[in-house]
XYZ file of C-alpha atoms in Angstrom:
493
model
C -24.251 9.762 -11.860
C -24.013 12.729 -9.413
C -21.300 15.259 -10.585
C -19.236 17.235 -8.187
C -18.073 20.763 -8.430
C -14.969 22.689 -7.360
C -17.009 23.459 -4.130
C -16.757 19.808 -3.267
C -13.067 20.066 -2.286
C -13.590 23.341 -0.458
C -13.943 23.581 3.263
C -17.656 23.104 4.319
C -19.454 24.280 7.318
C -21.893 21.398 6.943
C -21.744 18.486 9.513
C -19.740 15.457 8.566
C -20.867 11.877 8.542
C -18.182 9.216 8.132
C -19.985 5.991 7.296
C -18.064 2.715 7.517
C -19.495 -0.276 5.730
C -18.113 -3.243 7.539
C -17.774 -1.147 10.636
C -17.147 -3.982 12.949
C -14.846 -5.809 10.738
C -11.122 -6.332 10.999
C -10.046 -3.360 8.979
C -12.328 -1.033 10.904
C -11.180 -2.360 14.341
C -7.457 -2.494 13.535
C -7.050 0.610 11.375
C -9.889 2.951 10.737
C -11.343 3.514 14.223
C -7.920 3.908 15.844
C -7.052 6.399 13.068
C -10.218 8.370 13.639
C -9.580 8.367 17.387
C -6.124 9.843 16.810
C -7.590 12.523 14.561
C -10.068 13.258 17.243
C -7.502 13.377 19.958
C -5.431 15.937 18.001
C -8.476 18.016 17.035
C -8.380 17.199 13.403
C -12.141 16.132 13.171
C -14.689 18.958 12.951
C -16.852 19.111 16.074
C -19.875 18.051 14.166
C -18.354 14.858 12.843
C -20.119 11.601 13.506
C -18.888 8.096 12.742
C -21.604 5.595 11.671
C -20.468 1.986 11.748
C -22.687 -0.407 9.550
C -22.798 -4.126 9.987
C -25.150 -7.178 10.050
C -24.702 -7.791 13.768
C -27.954 -7.152 15.631
C -26.599 -4.599 17.940
C -27.905 -1.373 19.331
C -25.470 1.540 20.061
C -24.632 0.457 23.504
C -23.624 -3.092 22.262
C -21.426 -1.506 19.485
C -19.713 0.967 21.792
C -18.951 -1.864 24.209
C -17.494 -3.840 21.407
C -15.321 -0.844 20.385
C -14.246 -0.265 24.016
C -13.211 -3.859 24.225
C -11.612 -4.496 20.790
C -10.295 -1.099 19.507
C -8.366 0.033 22.542
C -5.794 -2.724 21.904
C -4.780 -1.119 18.640
C -4.162 2.368 20.036
C -0.826 3.289 21.572
C -1.517 3.275 25.327
C 0.270 6.632 25.708
C -2.407 8.149 23.430
C -5.356 6.900 25.524
C -6.802 9.967 27.180
C -9.329 9.843 29.872
C -11.289 12.674 28.472
C -10.737 12.241 24.769
C -11.731 8.521 24.526
C -15.327 8.990 26.057
C -15.757 12.108 23.825
C -14.709 9.984 20.858
C -17.053 7.289 21.717
C -19.912 9.893 21.800
C -19.302 10.429 18.071
C -20.046 6.804 17.344
C -23.314 5.380 16.129
C -24.310 1.900 14.715
C -26.764 0.899 12.142
C -27.613 -2.724 11.632
C -27.633 -3.113 7.840
C -27.313 -5.908 5.174
C -25.463 -4.114 2.334
C -27.270 -6.401 -0.138
C -30.701 -5.363 1.002
C -31.866 -2.088 -0.674
C -34.576 -1.586 2.110
C -31.991 -1.488 4.795
C -30.587 1.695 3.475
C -33.631 3.618 4.606
C -32.416 3.123 8.120
C -28.980 4.491 7.196
C -30.794 7.629 5.687
C -32.716 8.089 8.883
C -29.391 7.980 10.833
C -27.602 10.534 8.820
C -27.415 14.192 9.902
C -29.502 16.655 7.866
C -27.561 18.352 5.168
C -24.252 16.503 6.066
C -21.291 16.029 3.920
C -20.873 12.236 3.628
C -17.895 9.933 3.289
C -18.833 6.329 2.564
C -15.972 3.988 3.489
C -16.408 0.594 1.809
C -14.366 -1.682 4.170
C -15.999 -4.712 2.595
C -15.289 -7.376 0.074
C -15.016 -5.772 -3.486
C -17.840 -7.916 -4.654
C -20.175 -5.684 -2.557
C -19.022 -2.332 -3.960
C -21.310 -2.130 -6.864
C -24.319 -3.086 -4.971
C -23.699 -0.746 -2.057
C -23.243 2.242 -4.397
C -26.441 1.312 -6.270
C -28.433 1.078 -3.056
C -26.989 4.385 -1.791
C -28.199 6.014 -4.934
C -31.673 4.365 -4.847
C -32.105 5.538 -1.262
C -30.988 9.150 -2.367
C -28.030 9.307 -0.140
C -25.610 10.523 -2.663
C -25.160 14.205 -3.544
C -22.410 16.285 -5.145
C -20.624 16.627 -1.797
C -20.661 12.829 -1.122
C -17.359 10.845 -1.355
C -16.689 7.073 -1.492
C -13.530 5.254 -0.472
C -12.699 1.992 -2.071
C -10.368 -0.522 -0.462
C -8.047 -2.842 -2.323
C -7.860 -5.118 -4.101
C -10.258 -3.593 -6.658
C -11.263 -6.598 -8.776
C -9.241 -9.785 -9.428
C -8.401 -9.062 -13.098
C -8.699 -6.155 -15.615
C -12.155 -6.991 -16.592
C -13.519 -7.130 -12.959
C -11.789 -3.927 -12.124
C -13.367 -2.143 -15.128
C -16.743 -3.502 -14.186
C -16.479 -2.147 -10.702
C -15.141 1.163 -11.909
C -18.096 1.434 -14.384
C -20.755 0.710 -11.786
C -19.279 2.872 -9.067
C -18.826 5.566 -11.748
C -22.462 5.677 -12.377
C -23.167 7.097 -9.084
C -19.903 8.803 -7.972
C -17.786 11.064 -10.257
C -14.027 10.412 -10.378
C -13.498 13.499 -8.237
C -15.739 11.824 -5.629
C -13.929 8.487 -5.710
C -11.009 7.701 -3.478
C -9.223 4.444 -4.236
C -7.063 3.939 -1.156
C -3.687 2.492 -0.836
C -2.447 3.116 2.585
C 1.250 2.885 1.589
C 0.822 6.236 -0.177
C -0.137 7.729 3.256
C 3.167 6.680 4.891
C 5.324 9.672 5.827
C 8.433 8.131 4.192
C 6.629 7.477 0.959
C 5.423 11.063 0.768
C 9.023 12.156 1.770
C 10.334 10.249 -1.308
C 8.555 12.915 -3.479
C 10.523 15.596 -1.499
C 13.803 13.695 -1.592
C 13.580 13.516 -5.481
C 12.013 16.797 -6.412
C 12.850 19.073 -3.437
C 16.619 18.529 -3.715
C 19.127 18.687 -6.524
C 21.711 16.145 -5.290
C 19.893 12.947 -6.607
C 17.995 14.045 -9.745
C 20.978 14.123 -12.041
C 21.952 10.559 -11.062
C 18.304 9.279 -10.879
C 18.511 7.355 -14.256
C 20.357 4.904 -16.373
C 23.361 4.433 -16.480
C 24.057 5.766 -12.988
C 21.474 3.432 -11.368
C 22.321 -0.301 -11.606
C 19.147 -1.653 -10.155
C 16.041 -0.882 -8.053
C 14.538 -3.294 -5.581
C 11.330 -2.893 -3.677
C 10.383 -5.372 -0.846
C 7.207 -5.557 1.191
C 7.752 -8.529 3.486
C 5.528 -9.749 6.195
C 6.409 -12.114 9.050
C 2.797 -13.144 9.675
C 0.937 -15.901 7.817
C -2.569 -15.595 6.330
C -4.368 -16.099 9.609
C -8.053 -15.323 9.636
C -7.748 -13.987 5.969
C -7.189 -17.481 4.592
C -10.614 -17.535 2.977
C -10.029 -14.432 1.036
C -6.386 -14.911 0.433
C -6.547 -18.257 -1.136
C -8.691 -16.802 -4.038
C -6.304 -13.857 -4.304
C -2.582 -14.582 -3.745
C 0.387 -12.304 -3.239
C 0.513 -10.855 -6.782
C -3.096 -9.573 -6.590
C -3.125 -8.787 -2.914
C 0.129 -6.842 -2.698
C 2.215 -6.429 -5.961
C -0.562 -5.141 -8.142
C -1.258 -2.214 -5.718
C 1.290 -1.544 -3.032
C 4.519 -2.358 -4.889
C 3.476 -0.887 -8.156
C 2.386 2.367 -6.548
C 5.872 2.532 -4.756
C 7.478 1.980 -8.144
C 5.523 4.733 -9.637
C 6.899 7.243 -7.117
C 10.454 5.891 -7.575
C 10.287 6.025 -11.332
C 8.040 8.975 -12.260
C 9.162 12.094 -13.976
C 8.837 15.355 -11.981
C 5.197 16.649 -12.166
C 4.475 20.240 -13.069
C 2.819 20.806 -9.794
C 1.345 18.936 -6.816
C -2.084 19.162 -8.337
C -3.598 15.585 -8.013
C -3.944 14.997 -11.816
C -0.472 16.405 -12.457
C 1.088 13.812 -10.039
C -1.177 10.959 -11.223
C -0.460 11.703 -14.856
C 3.268 10.997 -14.269
C 2.475 7.854 -12.332
C 0.271 6.538 -15.184
C 3.193 7.033 -17.535
C 5.334 4.673 -15.460
C 2.665 2.061 -15.495
C 2.073 2.438 -19.206
C 5.876 2.094 -19.801
C 6.356 -1.257 -17.996
C 7.442 -3.858 -20.564
C 4.704 -6.364 -21.150
C 5.590 -9.866 -20.100
C 5.368 -12.864 -22.535
C 4.973 -16.438 -21.193
C 8.784 -16.911 -21.645
C 9.250 -13.786 -19.658
C 7.113 -15.016 -16.880
C 8.937 -18.309 -16.791
C 12.378 -16.629 -16.674
C 11.710 -13.450 -14.582
C 9.132 -14.377 -12.022
C 9.328 -16.655 -8.872
C 6.229 -17.934 -7.139
C 6.428 -19.389 -3.650
C 4.367 -20.892 -0.943
C 5.428 -21.123 2.703
C 5.870 -24.472 4.474
C 6.263 -25.131 8.144
C 9.102 -23.413 9.952
C 9.931 -20.932 12.678
C 8.671 -17.276 12.727
C 9.588 -14.796 15.325
C 10.952 -17.554 17.474
C 7.773 -19.747 17.424
C 6.819 -22.607 15.328
C 4.846 -21.795 12.322
C 2.575 -24.146 10.215
C 2.804 -24.319 6.492
C 0.222 -22.598 4.302
C -1.558 -25.857 3.645
C -2.027 -26.356 7.402
C -3.720 -23.016 7.838
C -7.402 -23.091 8.693
C -9.646 -22.721 5.578
C -6.875 -23.436 3.100
C -7.493 -26.364 0.702
C -4.816 -29.106 1.056
C -4.155 -28.871 -2.766
C -4.026 -25.046 -2.962
C -1.567 -23.608 -5.504
C -1.979 -20.055 -4.331
C 1.278 -18.159 -4.121
C 2.197 -16.536 -0.730
C 5.381 -15.112 -2.213
C 6.196 -13.567 -5.494
C 9.558 -12.000 -6.769
C 9.880 -10.696 -10.231
C 12.158 -8.656 -12.490
C 10.504 -5.838 -14.498
C 11.720 -3.250 -16.923
C 10.459 0.295 -17.772
C 10.779 1.169 -21.537
C 11.755 4.775 -21.499
C 15.023 6.720 -21.673
C 15.358 7.289 -17.971
C 15.156 3.619 -17.016
C 16.520 1.776 -20.155
C 18.287 -1.334 -19.055
C 17.819 -0.856 -15.302
C 16.300 -3.963 -13.836
C 13.427 -3.386 -11.403
C 13.003 -6.196 -8.770
C 9.770 -6.429 -6.858
C 9.332 -8.857 -3.926
C 6.548 -9.602 -1.448
C 5.615 -12.566 0.726
C 4.010 -13.952 3.827
C 5.864 -15.695 6.729
C 9.118 -14.154 5.782
C 12.238 -13.656 8.005
C 10.938 -10.314 9.384
C 8.451 -7.522 8.750
C 10.100 -5.086 6.366
C 9.139 -2.707 3.603
C 11.962 -0.921 1.843
C 13.192 0.608 -1.396
C 16.864 0.127 -2.294
C 18.347 2.213 -5.183
C 21.725 0.426 -6.149
C 23.890 2.987 -7.948
C 26.367 1.838 -10.650
C 29.612 0.155 -9.904
C 32.852 2.060 -10.172
C 34.217 1.839 -13.670
C 37.685 1.238 -12.249
C 38.908 1.161 -8.676
C 42.360 2.307 -7.523
C 41.827 0.572 -4.082
C 42.885 -3.034 -4.329
C 41.508 -4.002 -0.907
C 37.963 -2.448 -1.655
C 35.217 -4.863 -0.520
C 33.370 -6.630 -3.254
C 29.896 -5.179 -2.709
C 27.773 -2.274 -3.987
C 29.569 1.047 -3.499
C 26.576 3.253 -3.177
C 23.154 2.445 -2.180
C 20.132 4.594 -1.151
C 17.955 2.584 1.323
C 14.520 3.958 2.034
C 12.969 1.880 4.965
C 9.146 2.284 5.229
C 8.407 -0.056 8.094
C 8.751 -1.079 10.874
C 10.912 1.999 11.413
C 11.037 4.907 8.835
C 14.414 6.201 7.828
C 16.627 6.938 4.791
C 20.179 5.807 4.584
C 22.918 6.544 1.853
C 25.590 3.991 1.901
C 29.086 5.336 0.936
C 32.641 3.990 1.153
C 35.028 5.459 3.747
C 38.510 4.749 4.856
C 38.963 2.745 8.016
C 41.191 4.528 10.623
C 44.730 3.452 10.616
C 47.578 2.959 8.160
C 46.778 1.693 4.670
C 43.798 2.306 2.559
C 41.240 -0.242 3.774
C 37.622 0.766 2.795
C 34.467 0.062 4.610
C 30.862 1.072 3.773
C 29.336 3.609 6.071
C 25.889 5.112 6.039
C 24.637 8.636 6.182
C 21.401 8.472 8.131
C 18.264 10.538 7.877
C 16.204 9.461 10.789
C 12.810 11.174 10.171
C 11.471 10.360 13.610
C 14.336 12.031 15.406
C 14.699 14.909 12.816
C 11.258 16.262 13.473
C 9.579 16.697 16.915
C 6.050 16.917 15.470
C 3.815 13.945 15.820
C 3.814 11.618 12.934
C 0.281 10.522 11.922
C -0.264 6.936 10.795
C -0.996 6.318 7.119
C -4.731 5.655 7.516
C -5.199 8.825 9.683
C -3.395 10.983 7.132
C -5.427 9.478 4.182
C -8.790 9.733 5.972
C -8.183 13.389 6.676
C -7.271 13.806 2.949
C -10.667 12.315 2.142
C -12.573 14.646 4.297
C -10.808 17.599 2.773
C -11.143 16.320 -0.845
C -7.463 15.749 -1.523
C -7.007 13.216 -4.233
C -3.266 13.276 -4.714
C -2.542 10.094 -2.762
C -5.309 8.181 -4.080
C -5.372 6.019 -7.392
C -7.150 7.299 -10.401
C -9.105 4.867 -12.507
C -6.679 4.856 -15.453
C -3.875 4.033 -12.962
C -5.660 1.084 -11.571
C -6.516 -0.284 -15.007
C -2.931 0.239 -16.219
C -1.665 -1.785 -13.244
C -4.044 -4.620 -14.064
C -3.230 -4.541 -17.698
C 0.421 -5.174 -16.800
C -0.293 -7.807 -14.065
C -2.766 -9.863 -15.968
C -0.296 -11.364 -18.395
C 1.662 -12.666 -15.505
C -1.432 -14.334 -14.117
C -2.141 -15.812 -17.508
C 1.445 -16.853 -17.925
C 1.397 -18.765 -14.536
C -1.796 -20.454 -15.680
C -0.285 -21.576 -18.982
C 2.958 -22.789 -17.333
C 0.943 -24.841 -14.792
C 3.677 -24.960 -12.229
C 3.263 -25.156 -8.517
C 4.650 -22.426 -6.291
C 8.197 -23.165 -4.999
C 8.171 -24.175 -1.306
C 10.056 -21.959 1.249
C 10.317 -22.382 4.926
C 8.370 -19.978 7.262
C 10.965 -17.522 8.641
C 13.083 -17.505 5.578
C 13.480 -14.918 2.826
C 11.547 -16.942 0.264
C 12.634 -19.527 -2.366
C 16.276 -19.705 -3.350
C 15.242 -18.981 -6.970
C 14.485 -15.310 -5.915
C 18.155 -14.854 -5.104
C 19.163 -16.441 -8.353
C 16.872 -13.954 -10.070
C 18.886 -11.096 -8.635
C 22.310 -12.881 -9.165
C 21.779 -13.060 -12.981
C 21.995 -9.244 -12.942
C 25.022 -9.087 -10.640
C 22.827 -7.844 -7.762
C 21.521 -9.283 -4.424
C 18.711 -8.565 -2.098
C 19.536 -6.071 0.646
C 19.769 -8.677 3.482
C 22.217 -10.788 1.292
C 24.929 -8.069 0.989
């Protein structure tokens, strides 16, 4: 294994090679190349930066740049397309035809790299290729103490496979060189949640039991599985979304204040949250989890087929496209506070949000007060990004009729500076060696340790996912899960 030194994170005068395995794939086209263009447009890429896309397509550079010009432009805000910046960005691009499973092909990659460059290897491939790619990079002598590797989720399909990948990657890259990316941690609002909690005094005294009644985290998608059906059917919503995105959001909501913003100080506190999650028994899984699978319906005004009618989905598939569950954190701060996590495909709308429901009034002197939560903090992550604090206020006029109103923090209007997208922000963190917003190995394995008994419980129960119509908010059982605690999902209030 190549070890890194403190100099790794320091600014370097060396040229930079950003190498994307799967460079013509969906993630590269939709997210990575548009993010790198925006970084280029705003002068955040060093002048000596080159972007090497790797793929099995037998292209030369001209064919690849024509592909980029045709496919990538559509994922960039038209207002950001600049007549001078775009051609200059394309000049940074190179293409190497490479089969990641063939060690001999890596000699071509070595010949394409700049002499003495800092190297970022972004593995935008199936996780099954990660270990082989790292081994081939090492065999070709393409890893040094300044090299970094970026690993996309999901990292493994269970605890054992995650450990195996970590072990093999760790033979060639140190932990300080390994960036396990979760793009939700690059969202401005998620990073602002740290400031909301630890940069202000107003919430922290109340950020605990018994002042918080419940926490709910939703990541809802209105789209179906689409072209990802082959991958998705072997993965499901729990592995694809909850094990990483939702648990990482929960960590930021529930963590204790770190002693500093040092990467390990922050990640130490997140790890404590994951290790404090109450393990689920089979009985817990039966009572506190809801699996769903979408059927035909209407989505965004159009007819939508059911999961079984999607291309490349087996007709008898029991893969869940929806999961909701109730979790508990076994520590003093969160004792007896139910945590509700929910994610799904083909839901009513695209929405990611965190809702902190504060405790009910112990007694009200207002007889006409509405029967709903009095105070809620709603943190919207997408499609728009804002923070709302719901409070009760008196309606104008005689009498004492109360109505909920919201104090709004609109982050887009509060700051005039451009807001970088998550992938752009995280890619720039990688180039600068900033690890704070990336998962450490022990975090990943702690998440899998908690999720795996849920997967095993579903297998033992041998129940099919509950059907829900495309364009709905999931199976009715997910609402009943909340109702048992006297709560409701945000859209039901």
